[in-house]
Backbone as CSV, one residue per row, in Angstrom:
resi,resn,N_x,N_y,N_z,CA_x,CA_y,CA_z,C_x,C_y,C_z
1,MET,-3.798,-14.522,-14.444,-2.471,-14.847,-13.914,-2.600,-15.922,-12.836
2,LYS,-1.653,-16.833,-12.792,-1.687,-17.917,-11.813,-1.389,-17.391,-10.417
3,PHE,-2.119,-17.893,-9.435,-1.898,-17.509,-8.047,-0.546,-18.016,-7.568
4,ARG,0.201,-17.141,-6.909,1.498,-17.542,-6.345,1.310,-17.893,-4.869
5,TYR,1.411,-19.162,-4.586,1.255,-19.643,-3.219,2.488,-19.308,-2.393
6,SER,2.283,-19.026,-1.113,3.373,-18.856,-0.160,3.073,-19.678,1.082
7,GLU,4.075,-20.359,1.579,3.902,-21.158,2.797,3.691,-20.271,4.025
8,LEU,3.852,-18.964,3.875,3.646,-18.038,4.983,2.174,-17.721,5.219
9,LEU,1.308,-18.086,4.288,-0.108,-17.755,4.405,-0.752,-18.466,5.589
10,ARG,-1.633,-17.735,6.257,-2.346,-18.286,7.407,-3.843,-18.011,7.274
11,CYS,-4.634,-18.941,7.768,-6.086,-18.814,7.730,-6.520,-17.593,8.552
12,PRO,-7.356,-16.726,7.987,-7.792,-15.549,8.744,-8.754,-15.875,9.878
13,LEU,-9.268,-17.093,9.910,-10.243,-17.465,10.930,-9.594,-18.030,12.184
14,GLU,-8.512,-18.813,12.007,-7.855,-19.355,13.213,-6.357,-19.565,13.026
15,GLN,-5.762,-18.882,12.036,-4.314,-18.731,11.886,-3.534,-20.017,11.634
16,SER,-4.165,-21.059,11.151,-3.408,-22.266,10.822,-2.854,-22.157,9.406
17,ALA,-1.875,-23.003,9.097,-1.241,-22.988,7.778,-2.237,-23.417,6.704
18,MET,-1.945,-23.019,5.466,-2.847,-23.328,4.357,-2.079,-23.920,3.188
19,GLN,-2.778,-24.736,2.422,-2.231,-25.359,1.222,-3.212,-25.180,0.070
20,VAL,-2.682,-25.253,-1.151,-3.528,-25.187,-2.340,-4.046,-26.583,-2.666
21,LYS,-5.363,-26.690,-2.864,-5.966,-27.959,-3.261,-7.257,-27.690,-4.023
22,ASP,-7.342,-28.234,-5.227,-8.559,-28.149,-6.043,-9.025,-26.710,-6.241
23,GLY,-8.083,-25.830,-6.562,-8.444,-24.444,-6.850,-8.817,-23.619,-5.643
24,GLN,-8.419,-24.087,-4.463,-8.723,-23.369,-3.232,-7.501,-23.340,-2.324
25,LEU,-7.491,-22.372,-1.404,-6.600,-22.436,-0.254,-7.371,-23.093,0.876
26,ARG,-6.786,-24.141,1.454,-7.453,-24.855,2.537,-6.546,-24.899,3.757
27,CYS,-7.139,-24.600,4.913,-6.356,-24.645,6.142,-6.513,-26.006,6.807
28,GLU,-5.739,-26.226,7.853,-5.728,-27.513,8.534,-7.060,-27.819,9.220
29,LYS,-7.854,-26.774,9.487,-9.146,-26.968,10.152,-10.297,-27.082,9.157
30,GLY,-9.970,-27.069,7.854,-10.996,-27.284,6.845,-11.622,-26.046,6.247
31,HIS,-11.171,-24.859,6.634,-11.703,-23.645,6.018,-11.148,-23.507,4.601
32,CYS,-12.004,-23.109,3.664,-11.629,-23.052,2.246,-11.845,-21.649,1.691
33,PHE,-10.918,-21.233,0.829,-10.993,-19.920,0.196,-10.675,-20.097,-1.282
34,ASP,-11.602,-19.693,-2.123,-11.439,-19.884,-3.563,-10.323,-19.014,-4.122
35,ILE,-9.551,-19.590,-5.032,-8.552,-18.827,-5.778,-9.249,-18.233,-6.999
36,ALA,-9.275,-16.917,-7.093,-9.940,-16.248,-8.214,-9.177,-16.512,-9.507
37,ARG,-9.891,-16.480,-10.605,-9.259,-16.751,-11.900,-8.195,-15.714,-12.235
38,GLN,-8.291,-14.512,-11.626,-7.274,-13.487,-11.887,-5.969,-13.763,-11.144
39,GLY,-5.982,-14.685,-10.161,-4.748,-15.035,-9.472,-4.589,-14.421,-8.098
40,TYR,-5.679,-14.273,-7.365,-5.604,-13.775,-5.991,-6.590,-14.562,-5.133
41,VAL,-6.482,-14.373,-3.811,-7.404,-15.026,-2.880,-7.971,-13.976,-1.931
42,ASN,-9.261,-14.057,-1.683,-9.917,-13.168,-0.725,-9.857,-13.809,0.657
43,LEU,-9.065,-13.206,1.545,-8.895,-13.727,2.901,-9.443,-12.766,3.948
44,LEU,-10.425,-11.963,3.569,-11.078,-11.116,4.558,-11.883,-11.979,5.522
45,GLY,-11.685,-11.727,6.811,-12.459,-12.429,7.817,-13.838,-11.816,7.976
46,PRO,-14.729,-12.486,8.697,-16.106,-12.000,8.841,-16.210,-10.644,9.524
47,GLY,-15.241,-10.289,10.346,-15.291,-8.994,11.023,-14.493,-7.907,10.343
48,ASP,-13.952,-8.191,9.164,-13.072,-7.234,8.496,-13.809,-6.252,7.596
49,LYS,-15.052,-6.542,7.270,-15.817,-5.681,6.366,-16.712,-4.730,7.156
50,ARG,-16.640,-3.446,6.798,-17.568,-2.474,7.368,-18.600,-2.035,6.332
51,SER,-18.493,-2.575,5.142,-19.469,-2.325,4.087,-19.477,-3.540,3.169
52,ARG,-20.410,-3.580,2.239,-20.479,-4.714,1.319,-19.301,-4.719,0.353
53,ASP,-18.755,-3.538,0.071,-17.666,-3.419,-0.898,-16.598,-2.496,-0.322
54,PRO,-15.802,-2.986,0.636,-14.876,-2.110,1.365,-13.692,-1.662,0.517
55,GLY,-13.084,-0.558,0.960,-11.888,-0.063,0.285,-12.216,0.760,-0.941
56,ASP,-11.193,0.979,-1.752,-11.343,1.811,-2.942,-12.314,1.184,-3.936
57,SER,-13.099,2.030,-4.569,-14.047,1.578,-5.578,-13.326,1.264,-6.884
58,ARG,-14.057,0.666,-7.810,-13.494,0.365,-9.122,-13.024,1.654,-9.812
59,ASP,-13.807,2.742,-9.691,-13.436,4.004,-10.336,-12.186,4.602,-9.709
60,MET,-12.065,4.530,-8.388,-10.876,5.053,-7.714,-9.633,4.283,-8.138
61,VAL,-9.749,2.981,-8.231,-8.613,2.149,-8.642,-8.201,2.473,-10.070
62,ALA,-9.172,2.616,-10.968,-8.858,2.940,-12.363,-8.187,4.299,-12.468
63,ALA,-8.664,5.272,-11.690,-8.062,6.606,-11.715,-6.630,6.564,-11.195
64,ARG,-6.403,5.825,-10.110,-5.046,5.731,-9.560,-4.098,5.060,-10.551
65,ARG,-4.556,4.027,-11.186,-3.711,3.332,-12.163,-3.329,4.270,-13.307
66,GLU,-4.285,5.010,-13.819,-4.002,5.938,-14.916,-3.030,7.020,-14.474
67,PHE,-3.257,7.586,-13.290,-2.386,8.673,-12.834,-0.969,8.180,-12.564
68,LEU,-0.838,7.060,-11.872,0.493,6.557,-11.550,1.259,6.151,-12.802
69,GLN,0.567,5.649,-13.803,1.231,5.273,-15.044,1.809,6.480,-15.771
70,SER,1.327,7.670,-15.444,1.845,8.881,-16.088,3.253,9.238,-15.618
71,GLY,3.708,8.638,-14.513,5.071,8.851,-14.039,5.244,9.982,-13.051
72,HIS,4.173,10.640,-12.659,4.308,11.794,-11.769,4.780,11.407,-10.369
73,TYR,4.576,10.148,-9.968,5.035,9.688,-8.659,6.248,8.754,-8.775
74,GLU,6.874,8.729,-9.920,8.068,7.896,-10.101,9.165,8.225,-9.087
75,PRO,9.438,9.515,-8.771,10.454,9.798,-7.749,10.123,9.195,-6.384
76,VAL,8.848,9.081,-6.059,8.465,8.438,-4.792,8.836,6.959,-4.831
77,ALA,8.566,6.308,-5.955,8.921,4.894,-6.112,10.432,4.700,-6.036
78,GLU,11.193,5.625,-6.617,12.652,5.530,-6.565,13.162,5.694,-5.135
79,ALA,12.594,6.638,-4.396,12.996,6.827,-3.000,12.683,5.587,-2.173
80,LEU,11.548,4.970,-2.454,11.188,3.718,-1.781,12.228,2.643,-2.059
81,ALA,12.608,2.501,-3.322,13.570,1.465,-3.703,14.924,1.690,-3.040
82,VAL,15.370,2.932,-2.982,16.655,3.241,-2.340,16.618,2.847,-0.867
83,SER,15.538,3.184,-0.191,15.426,2.854,1.228,15.394,1.348,1.453
84,VAL,14.606,0.643,0.651,14.480,-0.807,0.826,15.781,-1.518,0.485
85,SER,16.506,-1.024,-0.521,17.744,-1.682,-0.954,18.782,-1.741,0.159
86,ARG,18.704,-0.837,1.101,19.654,-0.801,2.213,19.264,-1.756,3.339
87,LEU,18.091,-2.355,3.215,17.548,-3.136,4.325,17.548,-4.633,4.108
88,ILE,17.477,-5.071,2.851,17.108,-6.461,2.589,18.138,-7.194,1.751
89,GLY,18.069,-8.512,1.813,18.786,-9.371,0.888,17.880,-9.767,-0.255
90,ARG,18.410,-10.480,-1.217,17.648,-10.818,-2.414,16.600,-11.900,-2.163
91,ASP,16.680,-12.571,-1.001,15.680,-13.588,-0.683,14.710,-13.106,0.392
92,ALA,14.555,-11.800,0.509,13.732,-11.226,1.569,12.243,-11.453,1.329
93,VAL,11.492,-11.374,2.410,10.030,-11.364,2.345,9.578,-9.911,2.483
94,ILE,8.967,-9.393,1.423,8.504,-8.005,1.389,6.992,-8.014,1.230
95,ALA,6.299,-7.339,2.128,4.837,-7.269,2.065,4.403,-5.813,1.986
96,ASP,3.457,-5.542,1.102,2.915,-4.197,0.919,1.505,-4.170,1.499
97,ALA,1.355,-3.476,2.625,0.069,-3.389,3.321,-0.736,-2.231,2.749
98,GLY,-1.885,-2.546,2.160,-2.642,-1.531,1.444,-2.003,-1.271,0.099
99,CYS,-1.767,-2.350,-0.641,-0.948,-2.298,-1.864,-1.618,-1.574,-3.017
100,GLY,-2.922,-1.280,-2.894,-3.603,-0.650,-4.022,-3.521,-1.520,-5.257
101,GLU,-3.300,-0.871,-6.411,-3.255,-1.635,-7.657,-1.847,-2.091,-8.022
102,GLY,-0.949,-2.127,-7.018,0.329,-2.799,-7.186,1.455,-1.985,-7.772
103,TYR,1.254,-0.686,-7.955,2.263,0.154,-8.611,3.596,0.119,-7.880
104,TYR,3.577,0.341,-6.571,4.839,0.479,-5.847,5.563,-0.852,-5.710
105,LEU,4.845,-1.939,-5.544,5.510,-3.237,-5.461,6.136,-3.603,-6.801
106,GLU,5.463,-3.278,-7.888,6.039,-3.518,-9.213,7.289,-2.673,-9.423
107,LYS,7.227,-1.396,-9.064,8.381,-0.515,-9.236,9.542,-0.959,-8.358
108,LEU,9.236,-1.446,-7.165,10.283,-1.939,-6.275,10.988,-3.132,-6.897
109,GLN,10.233,-4.057,-7.448,10.836,-5.210,-8.113,11.720,-4.771,-9.275
110,GLN,11.267,-3.812,-10.062,12.032,-3.342,-11.212,13.303,-2.619,-10.783
111,HIS,13.188,-1.717,-9.821,14.337,-0.921,-9.400,15.416,-1.780,-8.745
112,LEU,15.001,-2.778,-7.977,15.961,-3.619,-7.262,16.345,-4.854,-8.051
113,ASP,15.703,-5.039,-9.211,15.964,-6.215,-10.046,15.848,-7.482,-9.210
114,LEU,14.762,-7.562,-8.452,14.571,-8.711,-7.569,14.287,-9.964,-8.374
115,ASP,14.896,-11.029,-7.978,14.643,-12.331,-8.583,13.344,-12.875,-8.005
116,ALA,12.325,-12.950,-8.849,11.016,-13.388,-8.366,11.056,-14.796,-7.784
117,GLY,12.039,-15.585,-8.158,12.134,-16.928,-7.627,12.743,-16.977,-6.246
118,ALA,13.439,-15.889,-5.834,14.087,-15.861,-4.532,13.320,-14.987,-3.543
119,ALA,13.067,-13.735,-3.920,12.324,-12.837,-3.047,10.853,-13.249,-2.998
120,THR,10.252,-13.063,-1.839,8.819,-13.300,-1.681,8.122,-11.953,-1.631
121,LEU,7.310,-11.667,-2.639,6.590,-10.403,-2.724,5.112,-10.664,-2.456
122,ILE,4.572,-9.972,-1.462,3.182,-10.156,-1.056,2.509,-8.791,-1.015
123,GLY,1.372,-8.674,-1.667,0.600,-7.445,-1.607,-0.818,-7.740,-1.165
124,PHE,-1.324,-6.935,-0.241,-2.713,-7.137,0.180,-3.412,-5.794,0.376
125,ASP,-4.701,-5.806,0.097,-5.522,-4.603,0.183,-6.946,-5.038,0.489
126,ILE,-7.692,-4.177,1.152,-9.067,-4.522,1.492,-10.007,-4.376,0.301
127,SER,-9.541,-3.682,-0.749,-10.350,-3.491,-1.954,-10.113,-4.617,-2.951
128,LYS,-11.159,-5.350,-3.286,-11.009,-6.415,-4.280,-10.690,-5.838,-5.651
129,TRP,-11.181,-4.624,-5.938,-10.910,-4.005,-7.237,-9.435,-3.671,-7.366
130,ALA,-8.830,-3.198,-6.273,-7.404,-2.888,-6.294,-6.577,-4.151,-6.515
131,VAL,-6.908,-5.214,-5.810,-6.132,-6.449,-5.919,-6.309,-7.076,-7.297
132,GLN,-7.502,-7.017,-7.847,-7.699,-7.517,-9.207,-6.797,-6.777,-10.191
133,ALA,-6.685,-5.463,-10.037,-5.802,-4.685,-10.913,-4.340,-5.039,-10.675
134,ALA,-3.973,-5.285,-9.415,-2.582,-5.605,-9.089,-2.121,-6.900,-9.740
135,THR,-3.028,-7.858,-9.885,-2.629,-9.141,-10.477,-2.163,-8.992,-11.919
136,ARG,-2.499,-7.885,-12.558,-2.085,-7.665,-13.943,-0.706,-7.036,-14.039
137,ARG,-0.080,-6.752,-12.918,1.228,-6.093,-12.931,2.385,-7.102,-12.896
138,ILE,2.568,-7.757,-11.774,3.696,-8.676,-11.622,3.212,-9.956,-10.954
139,GLN,4.053,-10.981,-11.034,3.784,-12.239,-10.341,4.150,-12.056,-8.875
140,ALA,3.151,-12.053,-8.022,3.355,-11.910,-6.585,2.199,-12.616,-5.892
141,THR,2.262,-12.703,-4.577,1.156,-13.263,-3.809,0.195,-12.128,-3.497
142,TRP,-0.923,-12.101,-4.201,-1.900,-11.018,-4.064,-3.095,-11.500,-3.247
143,LEU,-3.479,-10.696,-2.264,-4.537,-11.080,-1.333,-5.493,-9.920,-1.088
144,VAL,-6.769,-10.233,-0.967,-7.719,-9.284,-0.396,-7.714,-9.539,1.108
145,ALA,-7.217,-8.566,1.856,-7.057,-8.753,3.298,-6.977,-7.393,3.968
146,SER,-7.188,-7.405,5.265,-7.203,-6.185,6.058,-5.878,-5.991,6.782
147,ASN,-5.483,-4.725,6.970,-4.302,-4.431,7.781,-4.498,-4.850,9.234
148,ARG,-5.730,-4.972,9.663,-5.995,-5.351,11.056,-5.828,-6.848,11.301
149,ARG,-5.965,-7.629,10.242,-5.858,-9.082,10.389,-5.016,-9.586,9.219
150,ILE,-3.702,-9.510,9.367,-2.792,-9.855,8.275,-2.660,-11.377,8.212
151,PRO,-3.027,-12.006,7.104,-3.060,-13.475,7.030,-1.701,-14.090,6.704
152,LEU,-0.698,-13.717,7.493,0.657,-14.231,7.320,1.170,-14.747,8.653
153,ALA,2.109,-15.670,8.594,2.687,-16.226,9.814,3.333,-15.123,10.647
154,PRO,3.115,-15.118,11.948,3.765,-14.120,12.797,5.285,-14.195,12.661
155,GLY,5.917,-13.030,12.641,7.370,-12.974,12.570,7.958,-13.422,11.253
156,SER,7.209,-13.276,10.158,7.670,-13.823,8.875,8.141,-12.779,7.869
157,VAL,7.858,-11.508,8.107,8.112,-10.468,7.107,9.398,-9.714,7.440
158,ASP,10.271,-9.574,6.447,11.506,-8.799,6.626,11.249,-7.306,6.525
159,CYS,10.467,-6.916,5.525,10.211,-5.499,5.271,8.738,-5.321,4.928
160,LEU,8.068,-4.501,5.696,6.647,-4.232,5.493,6.496,-2.795,5.013
161,LEU,5.781,-2.610,3.905,5.569,-1.293,3.320,4.164,-0.806,3.638
162,CYS,4.043,0.475,3.926,2.729,1.098,4.084,2.828,2.506,3.515
163,LEU,2.304,2.686,2.307,2.421,3.954,1.596,1.057,4.625,1.502
164,PHE,0.960,5.796,2.083,-0.278,6.582,2.044,-1.476,5.748,2.519
165,GLY,-1.231,4.865,3.460,-2.274,3.932,3.868,-2.757,4.170,5.279
166,PHE,-3.323,3.118,5.851,-3.898,3.171,7.191,-3.166,2.146,8.058
167,PRO,-2.072,2.558,8.700,-1.265,1.605,9.458,-1.982,1.103,10.705
168,VAL,-1.787,-0.174,10.970,-2.273,-0.798,12.207,-1.029,-1.378,12.870
169,PHE,-0.450,-0.622,13.764,0.907,-0.923,14.213,1.009,-2.212,15.014
170,ASP,0.016,-2.554,15.791,0.072,-3.816,16.531,0.137,-5.003,15.566
171,ALA,-0.691,-4.962,14.524,-0.682,-6.042,13.533,0.623,-6.053,12.748
172,PHE,1.145,-4.876,12.432,2.420,-4.793,11.712,3.549,-5.374,12.561
173,MET,3.533,-5.057,13.842,4.560,-5.572,14.744,4.526,-7.098,14.785
174,THR,3.337,-7.666,14.805,3.199,-9.120,14.839,3.735,-9.764,13.570
175,ALA,3.457,-9.168,12.418,3.861,-9.758,11.139,5.366,-9.710,10.912
176,LEU,6.033,-8.675,11.422,7.467,-8.513,11.180,8.289,-9.484,12.014
177,GLN,9.379,-9.935,11.430,10.324,-10.748,12.184,11.174,-9.842,13.072
178,PRO,11.804,-10.373,14.125,12.715,-9.561,14.931,13.800,-8.949,14.048
179,GLY,14.014,-7.656,14.195,14.951,-6.960,13.327,14.336,-6.478,12.030
180,GLY,13.066,-6.814,11.803,12.392,-6.381,10.582,12.069,-4.897,10.611
181,THR,11.713,-4.377,9.448,11.516,-2.935,9.302,10.181,-2.619,8.646
182,LEU,9.502,-1.645,9.206,8.326,-1.039,8.591,8.773,0.226,7.878
183,LEU,8.451,0.316,6.596,8.754,1.520,5.822,7.445,2.257,5.591
184,LEU,7.343,3.403,6.231,6.106,4.175,6.242,6.280,5.425,5.381
185,VAL,5.422,5.596,4.401,5.439,6.788,3.548,4.155,7.559,3.800
186,THR,4.308,8.809,4.245,3.153,9.645,4.566,3.254,10.976,3.840
187,ALA,2.126,11.643,3.706,2.090,12.947,3.051,2.649,14.022,3.969
188,GLY,3.498,14.898,3.405,4.014,16.038,4.134,3.041,17.208,4.093
189,PRO,3.354,18.295,4.805,2.407,19.423,4.919,2.108,20.130,3.609
190,ARG,3.001,20.052,2.629,2.768,20.746,1.364,2.353,19.786,0.245
191,HIS,2.000,18.577,0.605,1.612,17.608,-0.423,0.334,18.070,-1.134
192,LEU,0.425,18.207,-2.446,-0.705,18.633,-3.288,-1.288,19.966,-2.831
193,ILE,-0.441,20.842,-2.309,-0.919,22.086,-1.709,-1.678,22.943,-2.712
194,GLU,-1.222,22.970,-3.957,-1.891,23.797,-4.965,-3.322,23.312,-5.222
195,LEU,-3.489,22.004,-5.287,-4.829,21.450,-5.489,-5.697,21.672,-4.259
196,ARG,-5.125,21.495,-3.094,-5.888,21.697,-1.861,-6.362,23.140,-1.718
197,GLU,-5.543,24.094,-2.172,-5.943,25.504,-2.101,-7.106,25.809,-3.043
198,ILE,-7.240,25.026,-4.094,-8.384,25.171,-4.993,-9.631,24.527,-4.386
199,LEU,-9.444,23.402,-3.720,-10.577,22.623,-3.218,-11.202,23.193,-1.955
200,TYR,-10.375,23.798,-1.085,-10.855,24.188,0.237,-10.692,25.693,0.463
201,PRO,-11.612,26.315,1.193,-11.486,27.752,1.478,-10.325,28.069,2.408
202,THR,-10.006,27.160,3.313,-8.854,27.317,4.202,-8.108,25.993,4.286
203,ILE,-6.805,26.079,4.509,-5.957,24.893,4.618,-5.549,24.722,6.075
204,LYS,-5.819,23.552,6.614,-5.422,23.263,7.984,-4.047,22.612,7.995
205,HIS,-3.168,23.143,8.809,-1.830,22.578,8.950,-1.735,21.914,10.327
206,SER,-1.547,20.616,10.334,-1.444,19.888,11.599,-0.336,18.848,11.496
207,GLU,0.376,18.670,12.583,1.449,17.688,12.635,0.866,16.281,12.756
208,SER,1.377,15.367,11.942,0.911,13.988,12.010,1.458,13.312,13.262
209,ALA,0.601,12.551,13.913,1.012,11.827,15.121,1.338,10.379,14.822
210,VAL,1.432,10.026,13.529,1.530,8.614,13.164,2.833,7.982,13.654
211,VAL,3.935,8.726,13.611,5.207,8.150,14.061,5.170,7.891,15.565
212,GLN,4.606,8.816,16.318,4.492,8.608,17.759,3.602,7.417,18.068
213,GLN,2.562,7.214,17.270,1.705,6.046,17.447,2.494,4.757,17.232
214,ALA,3.397,4.777,16.257,4.236,3.603,16.007,5.176,3.347,17.179
215,VAL,5.767,4.400,17.697,6.666,4.264,18.849,5.896,3.735,20.057
216,ASP,4.695,4.242,20.247,3.869,3.768,21.366,3.553,2.277,21.236
217,ALA,3.518,1.777,19.992,3.239,0.357,19.752,4.488,-0.505,19.885
218,GLY,5.651,0.122,20.128,6.875,-0.641,20.342,7.920,-0.521,19.262
219,PHE,7.638,0.208,18.199,8.633,0.392,17.147,9.708,1.380,17.593
220,VAL,10.883,1.220,17.003,11.999,2.127,17.251,12.239,2.939,15.989
221,GLN,12.305,4.253,16.140,12.512,5.114,14.986,13.883,4.898,14.363
222,GLY,13.899,4.797,13.045,15.138,4.735,12.295,15.296,5.972,11.443
223,HIS,15.948,5.806,10.312,16.223,6.937,9.422,14.929,7.529,8.875
224,SER,14.907,8.844,8.775,13.769,9.546,8.197,14.271,10.494,7.121
225,SER,13.550,10.573,6.023,13.928,11.494,4.950,12.675,12.093,4.339
226,SER,12.846,13.243,3.709,11.736,13.913,3.043,12.041,14.053,1.566
227,LEU,11.006,14.015,0.777,11.115,14.188,-0.670,10.074,15.217,-1.085
228,GLN,10.537,16.263,-1.774,9.618,17.296,-2.236,10.023,17.724,-3.639
229,TYR,9.054,17.765,-4.534,9.311,18.196,-5.906,8.004,18.667,-6.529
230,THR,8.127,19.318,-7.673,6.959,19.789,-8.409,6.791,18.940,-9.656
231,THR,5.588,18.482,-9.888,5.321,17.652,-11.062,5.355,18.496,-12.333
232,ALA,5.424,17.824,-13.451,5.161,18.491,-14.724,3.709,18.973,-14.720
233,PRO,3.378,19.960,-15.548,1.988,20.433,-15.596,1.011,19.291,-15.883
234,LEU,-0.015,19.208,-15.067,-1.008,18.149,-15.212,-2.118,18.586,-16.162
235,ARG,-2.485,17.679,-17.051,-3.639,17.918,-17.910,-4.922,17.766,-17.091
236,GLN,-6.022,18.224,-17.633,-7.273,18.184,-16.884,-7.644,16.755,-16.505
237,ARG,-7.427,15.816,-17.414,-7.746,14.425,-17.117,-6.895,13.904,-15.963
238,GLU,-5.625,14.281,-15.920,-4.749,13.840,-14.834,-5.185,14.458,-13.504
239,ILE,-5.621,15.716,-13.540,-6.125,16.357,-12.322,-7.366,15.627,-11.818
240,SER,-8.240,15.259,-12.744,-9.440,14.508,-12.371,-9.080,13.157,-11.762
241,ASP,-8.117,12.457,-12.359,-7.685,11.163,-11.817,-7.055,11.327,-10.439
242,LEU,-6.230,12.370,-10.273,-5.577,12.616,-8.991,-6.616,12.874,-7.908
243,LEU,-7.614,13.673,-8.223,-8.669,13.953,-7.253,-9.453,12.685,-6.924
244,THR,-9.764,11.897,-7.935,-10.575,10.693,-7.739,-9.859,9.652,-6.893
245,MET,-8.529,9.606,-6.957,-7.790,8.562,-6.250,-7.464,8.933,-4.804
246,THR,-7.812,10.141,-4.374,-7.474,10.602,-3.027,-8.727,10.805,-2.183
247,PRO,-8.571,10.911,-0.857,-9.726,11.204,0.004,-10.357,12.563,-0.266
248,HIS,-9.642,13.447,-0.983,-10.218,14.757,-1.293,-11.500,14.626,-2.113
249,LEU,-11.647,13.520,-2.824,-12.868,13.295,-3.595,-14.099,13.341,-2.693
250,PHE,-13.968,12.878,-1.447,-15.093,12.830,-0.521,-15.111,14.028,0.427
251,ARG,-13.947,14.617,0.662,-13.866,15.704,1.641,-14.206,17.064,1.040
252,ALA,-13.867,17.269,-0.227,-14.041,18.585,-0.842,-15.513,18.872,-1.123
253,SER,-15.849,20.150,-1.114,-17.213,20.561,-1.427,-17.478,20.445,-2.924
254,HIS,-18.744,20.486,-3.276,-19.122,20.459,-4.695,-18.512,21.650,-5.425
255,GLU,-18.513,22.809,-4.781,-17.958,24.004,-5.413,-16.455,23.855,-5.632
256,GLY,-15.768,23.291,-4.652,-14.331,23.087,-4.797,-13.999,22.152,-5.937
257,LYS,-14.785,21.089,-6.080,-14.541,20.144,-7.177,-14.871,20.762,-8.532
258,LEU,-15.844,21.660,-8.578,-16.124,22.372,-9.827,-14.949,23.259,-10.218
259,ARG,-14.333,23.916,-9.232,-13.147,24.740,-9.526,-12.007,23.870,-10.045
260,ALA,-11.817,22.711,-9.428,-10.745,21.813,-9.870,-10.988,21.316,-11.285
261,ALA,-12.245,21.162,-11.661,-12.582,20.663,-12.998,-12.213,21.651,-14.097
262,GLN,-11.955,22.908,-13.720,-11.581,23.921,-14.709,-10.069,24.036,-14.889
263,LEU,-9.308,23.315,-14.079,-7.848,23.440,-14.121,-7.272,22.764,-15.356
264,GLN,-6.172,23.318,-15.844,-5.478,22.773,-17.007,-4.017,23.187,-16.928
265,ASN,-3.103,22.284,-17.306,-1.668,22.587,-17.255,-1.284,23.113,-15.870
266,PHE,-1.530,22.278,-14.876,-1.486,22.694,-13.476,-0.492,21.828,-12.707
267,PRO,0.735,22.306,-12.468,1.689,21.510,-11.686,1.316,21.512,-10.208
268,VAL,1.666,20.445,-9.509,1.405,20.354,-8.073,2.672,19.905,-7.353
269,THR,2.726,20.234,-6.084,3.838,19.825,-5.232,3.582,18.429,-4.672
270,VAL,4.589,17.583,-4.768,4.573,16.289,-4.082,5.503,16.409,-2.881
271,ASP,4.996,16.152,-1.704,5.752,16.301,-0.462,5.483,15.076,0.401
272,VAL,6.475,14.210,0.531,6.286,12.981,1.302,7.426,12.791,2.296
273,ARG,7.132,12.037,3.329,8.127,11.665,4.332,8.285,10.157,4.313
274,VAL,9.510,9.698,4.274,9.827,8.273,4.315,10.441,7.977,5.681
275,GLN,9.755,7.188,6.475,10.186,6.894,7.840,10.423,5.396,8.007
276,LEU,11.603,5.037,8.489,11.892,3.648,8.830,11.597,3.426,10.310
277,LEU,10.921,2.321,10.602,10.575,1.954,11.966,10.959,0.492,12.171
278,HIS,11.715,0.220,13.212,12.308,-1.105,13.389,11.665,-1.862,14.555
279,LYS,11.564,-3.164,14.359,11.137,-4.063,15.430,12.375,-4.710,16.037
280,ASN,12.606,-4.431,17.314,13.759,-5.022,18.009,15.011,-4.942,17.147
281,PRO,15.472,-3.732,16.793,16.618,-3.626,15.881,17.850,-4.289,16.463
282,PRO,18.655,-4.946,15.619,19.869,-5.601,16.111,20.843,-4.589,16.684
283,GLY,21.535,-5.003,17.714,22.534,-4.137,18.324,21.933,-3.215,19.347
């Protein structure tokens, strides 16, 4: 897929504007970044990597793509679209921080019937495998980049999405324009509770401090809503994909994962919170 250039892109090394030339993004200071044949650019800075292959692995990305394609999280995508539709115009700049393999940005475009020629859709993730998969979904500006160093012009984003990700509120605040909105989707206390009860001997219930962290960074709380439902019974392969795409793959014991491998026709609870957070809200 052809790379979709945006004039909002900024060099991750010294934040100057960039242009496409000879198959590369080049900044005014001469830094060059190759455009991959799949249609994305790697804009990770030298301090953004904590490993040789950061973010989700190829297997995690493949599992997430398979599971999400099954439709079990479609209500989450619909709730996202409803919330965003109340916030933006058709020429808005929408960025998905930690976009994964592009499922939610694609669903947002479909639900809102966004005109790709008017709206600016940008997705970035620290995993190159996730971004490579995302390029196969829709025409958007796809980037390998970190939430800590967002390679976009300050104050350029109307709506920033962060779903089940790792928010960096100072960087999010910088990227959003005045009056812009961060849409944060986090797991509720009963999210995947049935699977968690299989994986762990005890379940810890703790209140998330993420919203307070956003407020401490200067965001103003807006509308908050919760979504809770039970999926259709999951086949064993879907349970395996669900486990592989979540942090439970690394947190659960070997015994817990063996128990999960025996599950079949197993519905789970989806419990999420959708929180709007505003930068300098009008009025």
